């Protein structure tokens, strides 16, 4: 029981009753989908993924030596029908998948084990998450 003090005298305060609930109405819980694929560097410091579309650039790698070679918006990841794709966004120093420059090649599918090189600064490997 809660009390309230008025003029030095404690007076019991009764909380209002809870509203009546009819039936057993429930609301569905929205499930948060975990990424199925992650791009990760060798040390595990960087973990990039998306459940729809995401752009990555210099601000995502500022602590790396050579980050200035990474464009402001360098590449994008897209997940479509459970397939992960990457696209270079017109970067100056390029994005490579398994050593092949993908500038101007549109959306390139990625699979587990693929190596993504960002501007010759960092290499990320596609890892499948179970």
CSV table of N, CA and C in Angstrom, one decimal:
chain,number,residue,atom,x,y,z
A,1,UNK,N,0.9,-1.2,0.0
A,1,UNK,CA,0.0,0.0,0.0
A,1,UNK,C,0.9,1.2,0.0
A,2,UNK,N,0.5,2.2,-0.7
A,2,UNK,CA,1.2,3.5,-0.8
A,2,UNK,C,0.6,4.5,0.1
A,3,UNK,N,1.4,5.4,0.7
A,3,UNK,CA,0.8,6.4,1.5
A,3,UNK,C,1.2,7.8,1.0
A,4,UNK,N,0.4,8.7,1.3
A,4,UNK,CA,0.7,10.1,1.0
A,4,UNK,C,0.7,10.9,2.3
A,5,UNK,N,1.6,11.8,2.5
A,5,UNK,CA,1.6,12.6,3.8
A,5,UNK,C,1.0,13.9,3.5
A,6,UNK,N,-0.1,14.2,4.3
A,6,UNK,CA,-0.7,15.5,4.2
A,6,UNK,C,-0.7,16.1,5.6
A,7,UNK,N,-0.1,17.3,5.8
A,7,UNK,CA,0.0,18.0,7.0
A,7,UNK,C,0.6,17.1,8.1
A,8,UNK,N,1.7,16.3,7.7
A,8,UNK,CA,2.4,15.5,8.7
A,8,UNK,C,1.7,14.2,9.0
A,9,UNK,N,0.5,13.9,8.5
A,9,UNK,CA,-0.2,12.6,8.8
A,9,UNK,C,-0.2,11.8,7.5
A,10,UNK,N,0.3,10.5,7.6
A,10,UNK,CA,0.3,9.6,6.5
A,10,UNK,C,-1.1,9.1,6.2
A,11,UNK,N,-1.5,9.2,5.0
A,11,UNK,CA,-2.9,8.8,4.6
A,11,UNK,C,-2.7,7.7,3.5
A,12,UNK,N,-3.4,6.6,3.7
A,12,UNK,CA,-3.3,5.5,2.6
A,12,UNK,C,-3.8,6.0,1.3
A,13,UNK,N,-3.1,5.7,0.2
A,13,UNK,CA,-3.6,6.0,-1.1
A,13,UNK,C,-3.8,4.7,-1.8
A,14,UNK,N,-5.0,4.5,-2.3
A,14,UNK,CA,-5.4,3.3,-3.0
A,14,UNK,C,-5.3,3.6,-4.5
A,15,UNK,N,-4.5,2.8,-5.2
A,15,UNK,CA,-4.4,3.0,-6.7
A,15,UNK,C,-5.7,2.6,-7.4
A,16,UNK,N,-6.0,3.2,-8.5
A,16,UNK,CA,-7.2,2.9,-9.2
A,16,UNK,C,-7.1,1.4,-9.7
A,17,UNK,N,-8.3,0.8,-9.8
A,17,UNK,CA,-8.3,-0.6,-10.2
A,17,UNK,C,-7.9,-0.7,-11.7
A,18,UNK,N,-7.3,-1.9,-12.0
A,18,UNK,CA,-6.9,-2.1,-13.4
A,18,UNK,C,-8.2,-2.3,-14.2
A,19,UNK,N,-8.2,-1.9,-15.5
A,19,UNK,CA,-9.3,-2.1,-16.4
A,19,UNK,C,-9.6,-3.5,-16.6
A,20,UNK,N,-10.9,-3.9,-16.8
A,20,UNK,CA,-11.3,-5.2,-17.0
A,20,UNK,C,-10.8,-5.6,-18.4
A,21,UNK,N,-10.4,-6.9,-18.5
A,21,UNK,CA,-9.9,-7.4,-19.8
A,21,UNK,C,-10.9,-8.5,-20.2
A,22,UNK,N,-11.4,-8.3,-21.4
A,22,UNK,CA,-12.4,-9.4,-21.9
A,22,UNK,C,-11.6,-10.3,-22.9
A,23,UNK,N,-11.9,-11.6,-22.8
A,23,UNK,CA,-11.3,-12.5,-23.7
A,23,UNK,C,-9.8,-12.7,-23.4
A,24,UNK,N,-9.1,-13.2,-24.4
A,24,UNK,CA,-7.7,-13.4,-24.3
A,24,UNK,C,-7.0,-12.9,-25.6
A,25,UNK,N,-7.3,-11.6,-25.8
A,25,UNK,CA,-6.7,-11.0,-27.0
A,25,UNK,C,-5.2,-10.9,-27.0
A,26,UNK,N,-4.6,-11.3,-28.0
A,26,UNK,CA,-3.1,-11.3,-28.1
A,26,UNK,C,-2.7,-10.5,-29.4
A,27,UNK,N,-1.5,-10.0,-29.3
A,27,UNK,CA,-1.0,-9.3,-30.5
A,27,UNK,C,0.2,-10.1,-31.0
A,28,UNK,N,0.3,-10.2,-32.3
A,28,UNK,CA,1.5,-11.0,-32.8
A,28,UNK,C,2.8,-10.2,-32.5
A,29,UNK,N,3.8,-10.9,-32.3
A,29,UNK,CA,5.1,-10.4,-32.0
A,29,UNK,C,5.9,-10.3,-33.4
A,30,UNK,N,6.4,-9.2,-33.7
A,30,UNK,CA,7.1,-9.1,-35.0
A,30,UNK,C,8.5,-9.7,-34.8
A,31,UNK,N,8.8,-10.7,-35.7
A,31,UNK,CA,10.1,-11.3,-35.6
A,31,UNK,C,11.2,-10.5,-36.2
A,32,UNK,N,12.3,-10.3,-35.6
A,32,UNK,CA,13.4,-9.6,-36.2
A,32,UNK,C,14.3,-10.6,-36.9
A,33,UNK,N,14.4,-10.4,-38.2
A,33,UNK,CA,15.2,-11.4,-39.0
A,33,UNK,C,16.7,-11.1,-38.8
A,34,UNK,N,17.4,-12.2,-38.5
A,34,UNK,CA,18.8,-12.1,-38.4
A,34,UNK,C,19.4,-12.1,-39.7
A,35,UNK,N,20.5,-11.4,-40.0
A,35,UNK,CA,21.2,-11.5,-41.3
A,35,UNK,C,21.7,-12.9,-41.6
A,36,UNK,N,21.5,-13.3,-42.8
A,36,UNK,CA,21.9,-14.7,-43.2
A,36,UNK,C,23.4,-14.6,-43.7
A,37,UNK,N,23.8,-13.5,-44.2
A,37,UNK,CA,25.2,-13.3,-44.6
A,37,UNK,C,25.8,-12.1,-44.0
A,38,UNK,N,27.0,-12.2,-43.6
A,38,UNK,CA,27.8,-11.1,-43.0
A,38,UNK,C,29.1,-10.9,-43.8
A,39,UNK,N,29.5,-9.7,-44.0
A,39,UNK,CA,30.8,-9.4,-44.5
A,39,UNK,C,31.7,-9.0,-43.3
A,40,UNK,N,32.7,-9.8,-43.1
A,40,UNK,CA,33.5,-9.6,-41.9
A,40,UNK,C,35.0,-9.6,-42.3
A,41,UNK,N,35.8,-8.8,-41.6
A,41,UNK,CA,37.2,-8.7,-41.8
A,41,UNK,C,37.9,-9.9,-41.0
A,42,UNK,N,39.1,-10.1,-41.2
A,42,UNK,CA,39.8,-11.2,-40.6
A,42,UNK,C,39.8,-11.2,-39.1
A,43,UNK,N,39.9,-10.0,-38.5
A,43,UNK,CA,39.9,-9.8,-37.1
A,43,UNK,C,38.6,-9.8,-36.5
A,44,UNK,N,37.5,-9.7,-37.3
A,44,UNK,CA,36.2,-9.7,-36.7
A,44,UNK,C,35.7,-8.3,-36.2
A,45,UNK,N,36.5,-7.3,-36.5
A,45,UNK,CA,36.1,-5.9,-36.0
A,45,UNK,C,35.0,-5.3,-36.8
A,46,UNK,N,34.9,-5.7,-38.1
A,46,UNK,CA,33.9,-5.1,-39.0
A,46,UNK,C,32.9,-6.2,-39.4
A,47,UNK,N,31.6,-6.0,-39.1
A,47,UNK,CA,30.6,-6.9,-39.5
A,47,UNK,C,29.5,-6.2,-40.2
A,48,UNK,N,29.5,-6.3,-41.5
A,48,UNK,CA,28.5,-5.6,-42.4
A,48,UNK,C,27.4,-6.5,-42.9
A,49,UNK,N,26.2,-6.1,-42.8
A,49,UNK,CA,25.1,-6.9,-43.3
A,49,UNK,C,23.9,-6.0,-43.5
A,50,UNK,N,22.9,-6.6,-44.1
A,50,UNK,CA,21.6,-5.8,-44.3
A,50,UNK,C,20.5,-6.8,-44.4
A,51,UNK,N,19.3,-6.4,-44.1
A,51,UNK,CA,18.1,-7.2,-44.3
A,51,UNK,C,17.3,-6.7,-45.5
A,52,UNK,N,17.8,-5.6,-46.1
A,52,UNK,CA,17.2,-5.1,-47.3
A,52,UNK,C,18.2,-4.4,-48.2
A,53,UNK,N,18.6,-3.2,-47.8
A,53,UNK,CA,19.6,-2.4,-48.6
A,53,UNK,C,20.4,-1.5,-47.6
A,54,UNK,N,21.7,-1.4,-47.8
A,54,UNK,CA,22.5,-0.5,-47.0
A,54,UNK,C,23.7,0.0,-47.8
A,55,UNK,N,24.1,1.2,-47.6
A,55,UNK,CA,25.3,1.8,-48.3
A,55,UNK,C,26.4,1.9,-47.2
A,56,UNK,N,27.6,1.7,-47.7
A,56,UNK,CA,28.8,1.8,-46.8
A,56,UNK,C,29.8,2.7,-47.5
A,57,UNK,N,30.6,3.4,-46.6
A,57,UNK,CA,31.6,4.3,-47.2
A,57,UNK,C,32.6,4.6,-46.1
A,58,UNK,N,33.3,5.7,-46.4
A,58,UNK,CA,34.5,6.1,-45.5
A,58,UNK,C,34.1,6.2,-44.0
A,59,UNK,N,32.9,6.7,-43.7
A,59,UNK,CA,32.6,6.8,-42.3
A,59,UNK,C,32.5,5.5,-41.5
A,60,UNK,N,32.3,4.4,-42.3
A,60,UNK,CA,32.2,3.1,-41.7
A,60,UNK,C,33.6,2.5,-41.4
A,61,UNK,N,34.7,3.2,-41.9
A,61,UNK,CA,36.0,2.6,-41.8
A,61,UNK,C,37.0,3.7,-41.3
A,62,UNK,N,36.6,4.7,-40.6
A,62,UNK,CA,37.4,5.8,-40.3
A,62,UNK,C,38.7,5.5,-39.5
A,63,UNK,N,38.6,4.4,-38.7
A,63,UNK,CA,39.8,4.1,-37.8
A,63,UNK,C,40.9,3.3,-38.6
A,64,UNK,N,40.6,3.0,-39.9
A,64,UNK,CA,41.7,2.3,-40.6
A,64,UNK,C,42.7,3.2,-41.3
A,65,UNK,N,43.9,2.8,-41.3
A,65,UNK,CA,44.9,3.6,-42.1
A,65,UNK,C,44.5,3.5,-43.5
A,66,UNK,N,44.5,4.6,-44.2
A,66,UNK,CA,44.1,4.5,-45.6
A,66,UNK,C,42.6,4.7,-45.9
A,67,UNK,N,41.8,5.0,-44.8
A,67,UNK,CA,40.4,5.2,-44.9
A,67,UNK,C,40.1,6.4,-45.9
A,68,UNK,N,41.0,7.3,-46.1
A,68,UNK,CA,40.8,8.4,-47.1
A,68,UNK,C,40.7,7.9,-48.5
A,69,UNK,N,41.1,6.7,-48.8
A,69,UNK,CA,41.0,6.1,-50.1
A,69,UNK,C,39.6,5.5,-50.4
A,70,UNK,N,38.8,5.4,-49.3
A,70,UNK,CA,37.5,4.8,-49.4
A,70,UNK,C,36.5,6.0,-49.7
A,71,UNK,N,35.7,5.9,-50.7
A,71,UNK,CA,34.8,7.0,-51.1
A,71,UNK,C,33.7,7.2,-50.0
A,72,UNK,N,33.2,8.4,-50.0
A,72,UNK,CA,32.1,8.7,-49.0
A,72,UNK,C,31.0,7.7,-49.0
A,73,UNK,N,30.5,7.4,-50.2
A,73,UNK,CA,29.5,6.3,-50.4
A,73,UNK,C,30.2,5.4,-51.4
A,74,UNK,N,30.7,4.3,-50.9
A,74,UNK,CA,31.6,3.4,-51.7
A,74,UNK,C,30.9,2.2,-52.4
A,75,UNK,N,30.2,1.5,-51.6
A,75,UNK,CA,29.4,0.3,-52.1
A,75,UNK,C,28.1,0.1,-51.4
A,76,UNK,N,27.3,-0.7,-52.0
A,76,UNK,CA,26.0,-1.0,-51.3
A,76,UNK,C,25.8,-2.5,-51.3
A,77,UNK,N,25.1,-2.9,-50.3
A,77,UNK,CA,24.7,-4.3,-50.2
A,77,UNK,C,23.1,-4.4,-50.3
A,78,UNK,N,22.7,-5.4,-50.9
A,78,UNK,CA,21.2,-5.6,-51.1
A,78,UNK,C,20.9,-7.1,-50.9
A,79,UNK,N,19.8,-7.3,-50.1
A,79,UNK,CA,19.4,-8.7,-49.9
A,79,UNK,C,18.1,-8.8,-50.6
A,80,UNK,N,18.0,-9.7,-51.6
A,80,UNK,CA,16.8,-9.9,-52.4
A,80,UNK,C,16.6,-11.4,-52.5
A,81,UNK,N,15.4,-11.9,-52.1
A,81,UNK,CA,15.1,-13.3,-52.2
A,81,UNK,C,16.2,-14.2,-51.6
A,82,UNK,N,16.7,-13.8,-50.4
A,82,UNK,CA,17.7,-14.5,-49.6
A,82,UNK,C,19.1,-14.6,-50.3
A,83,UNK,N,19.2,-13.8,-51.4
A,83,UNK,CA,20.5,-13.7,-52.1
A,83,UNK,C,21.1,-12.3,-51.8
A,84,UNK,N,22.4,-12.3,-51.3
A,84,UNK,CA,23.1,-11.0,-51.0
A,84,UNK,C,23.8,-10.6,-52.3
A,85,UNK,N,23.7,-9.3,-52.6
A,85,UNK,CA,24.3,-8.6,-53.7
A,85,UNK,C,25.2,-7.4,-53.3
A,86,UNK,N,26.2,-7.1,-54.1
A,86,UNK,CA,27.0,-5.9,-53.8
A,86,UNK,C,27.1,-5.1,-55.1
A,87,UNK,N,27.2,-3.8,-54.9
A,87,UNK,CA,27.3,-2.9,-56.1
A,87,UNK,C,28.3,-1.8,-55.7
A,88,UNK,N,29.3,-1.5,-56.6
A,88,UNK,CA,30.1,-0.4,-56.4
A,88,UNK,C,29.3,0.9,-56.7
A,89,UNK,N,29.4,1.9,-55.9
A,89,UNK,CA,28.6,3.1,-56.1
A,89,UNK,C,29.4,4.2,-56.8
A,90,UNK,N,30.2,3.9,-57.8
A,90,UNK,CA,31.0,4.8,-58.5
A,90,UNK,C,32.2,5.3,-57.7
A,91,UNK,N,32.8,4.5,-56.9
A,91,UNK,CA,33.9,4.8,-56.1
A,91,UNK,C,35.2,5.1,-57.0
A,92,UNK,N,36.0,5.9,-56.5
A,92,UNK,CA,37.3,6.3,-57.2
A,92,UNK,C,38.3,5.1,-57.2
A,93,UNK,N,38.4,4.4,-56.1
A,93,UNK,CA,39.4,3.4,-55.9
A,93,UNK,C,38.8,2.0,-56.0
A,94,UNK,N,37.6,1.8,-56.3
A,94,UNK,CA,37.0,0.5,-56.7
A,94,UNK,C,36.7,-0.4,-55.5
A,95,UNK,N,35.9,-1.4,-55.9
A,95,UNK,CA,35.5,-2.5,-55.1
A,95,UNK,C,35.8,-3.8,-55.9
A,96,UNK,N,36.4,-4.7,-55.3
A,96,UNK,CA,36.7,-6.0,-56.0
A,96,UNK,C,36.0,-7.1,-55.3
A,97,UNK,N,35.6,-8.1,-56.0
A,97,UNK,CA,35.0,-9.4,-55.5
A,97,UNK,C,35.9,-10.5,-56.1
A,98,UNK,N,36.6,-11.2,-55.2
A,98,UNK,CA,37.6,-12.2,-55.6
A,98,UNK,C,38.6,-11.7,-56.6
A,99,UNK,N,39.0,-10.5,-56.4
A,99,UNK,CA,40.1,-9.9,-57.2
A,99,UNK,C,39.6,-9.2,-58.5
A,100,UNK,N,38.3,-9.3,-58.8
A,100,UNK,CA,37.7,-8.7,-60.0
A,100,UNK,C,37.0,-7.4,-59.6
A,101,UNK,N,37.4,-6.3,-60.3
A,101,UNK,CA,36.8,-5.0,-60.1
A,101,UNK,C,35.4,-5.0,-60.6
A,102,UNK,N,34.5,-4.6,-59.7
A,102,UNK,CA,33.1,-4.6,-60.1
A,102,UNK,C,32.5,-3.2,-60.4
A,103,UNK,N,33.4,-2.2,-60.5
A,103,UNK,CA,32.9,-0.9,-60.9
A,103,UNK,C,32.1,-1.0,-62.3
A,104,UNK,N,30.9,-0.4,-62.3
A,104,UNK,CA,30.1,-0.4,-63.5
A,104,UNK,C,29.5,-1.7,-63.9
A,105,UNK,N,29.5,-2.7,-63.0
A,105,UNK,CA,29.0,-4.0,-63.3
A,105,UNK,C,27.6,-4.3,-62.7
A,106,UNK,N,27.0,-3.3,-62.1
A,106,UNK,CA,25.7,-3.4,-61.5
A,106,UNK,C,25.8,-4.3,-60.2
A,107,UNK,N,24.7,-5.0,-59.9
A,107,UNK,CA,24.6,-5.8,-58.7
A,107,UNK,C,25.3,-7.1,-59.0
A,108,UNK,N,26.2,-7.5,-58.2
A,108,UNK,CA,27.0,-8.7,-58.3
A,108,UNK,C,26.6,-9.6,-57.1
A,109,UNK,N,26.2,-10.9,-57.4
A,109,UNK,CA,25.8,-11.8,-56.3
A,109,UNK,C,27.0,-12.2,-55.5
A,110,UNK,N,26.8,-12.3,-54.2
A,110,UNK,CA,27.9,-12.8,-53.3
A,110,UNK,C,27.5,-14.2,-52.7
A,111,UNK,N,28.5,-15.0,-52.5
A,111,UNK,CA,28.3,-16.3,-51.8
A,111,UNK,C,29.3,-16.4,-50.7
A,112,UNK,N,29.0,-17.3,-49.7
A,112,UNK,CA,30.0,-17.5,-48.6
A,112,UNK,C,31.4,-17.8,-49.2
A,113,UNK,N,32.4,-17.2,-48.6
A,113,UNK,CA,33.7,-17.4,-49.0
A,113,UNK,C,34.3,-16.3,-49.9
A,114,UNK,N,33.4,-15.5,-50.6
A,114,UNK,CA,33.8,-14.5,-51.4
A,114,UNK,C,34.6,-13.4,-50.7
A,115,UNK,N,35.7,-12.9,-51.3
A,115,UNK,CA,36.5,-11.8,-50.7
A,115,UNK,C,36.1,-10.5,-51.3
A,116,UNK,N,35.7,-9.5,-50.5
A,116,UNK,CA,35.4,-8.2,-51.0
A,116,UNK,C,36.5,-7.2,-50.6
A,117,UNK,N,37.1,-6.6,-51.6
A,117,UNK,CA,38.2,-5.7,-51.3
A,117,UNK,C,37.7,-4.3,-51.5
A,118,UNK,N,37.8,-3.4,-50.5
A,118,UNK,CA,37.3,-2.1,-50.6
A,118,UNK,C,38.5,-1.1,-50.7
A,119,UNK,N,38.7,-0.6,-51.9
A,119,UNK,CA,39.7,0.5,-52.2
A,119,UNK,C,41.1,0.0,-51.9
A,120,UNK,N,41.4,-1.3,-51.9
A,120,UNK,CA,42.7,-1.8,-51.5
A,120,UNK,C,43.1,-1.4,-50.1
A,121,UNK,N,42.1,-1.2,-49.3
A,121,UNK,CA,42.3,-0.8,-47.9
A,121,UNK,C,41.9,-1.9,-46.9
A,122,UNK,N,40.8,-2.6,-47.2
A,122,UNK,CA,40.3,-3.7,-46.3
A,122,UNK,C,39.7,-4.8,-47.1
A,123,UNK,N,39.9,-6.0,-46.7
A,123,UNK,CA,39.2,-7.1,-47.3
A,123,UNK,C,38.2,-7.7,-46.3
A,124,UNK,N,37.0,-7.9,-46.8
A,124,UNK,CA,35.9,-8.5,-46.0
A,124,UNK,C,35.6,-9.8,-46.7
A,125,UNK,N,35.3,-10.8,-45.9
A,125,UNK,CA,34.9,-12.1,-46.4
A,125,UNK,C,33.4,-12.4,-46.1
A,126,UNK,N,32.7,-12.9,-47.1
A,126,UNK,CA,31.3,-13.2,-46.9
A,126,UNK,C,31.2,-14.5,-46.1
A,127,UNK,N,30.4,-14.4,-45.0
A,127,UNK,CA,30.2,-15.5,-44.1
A,127,UNK,C,28.8,-15.8,-44.0
A,128,UNK,N,28.4,-17.0,-44.1
A,128,UNK,CA,26.9,-17.4,-43.9
A,128,UNK,C,26.7,-17.6,-42.4
A,129,UNK,N,25.6,-17.0,-41.9
A,129,UNK,CA,25.2,-17.1,-40.5
A,129,UNK,C,24.1,-18.1,-40.4
A,130,UNK,N,24.2,-19.0,-39.6
A,130,UNK,CA,23.1,-20.0,-39.4
A,130,UNK,C,22.3,-19.7,-38.2
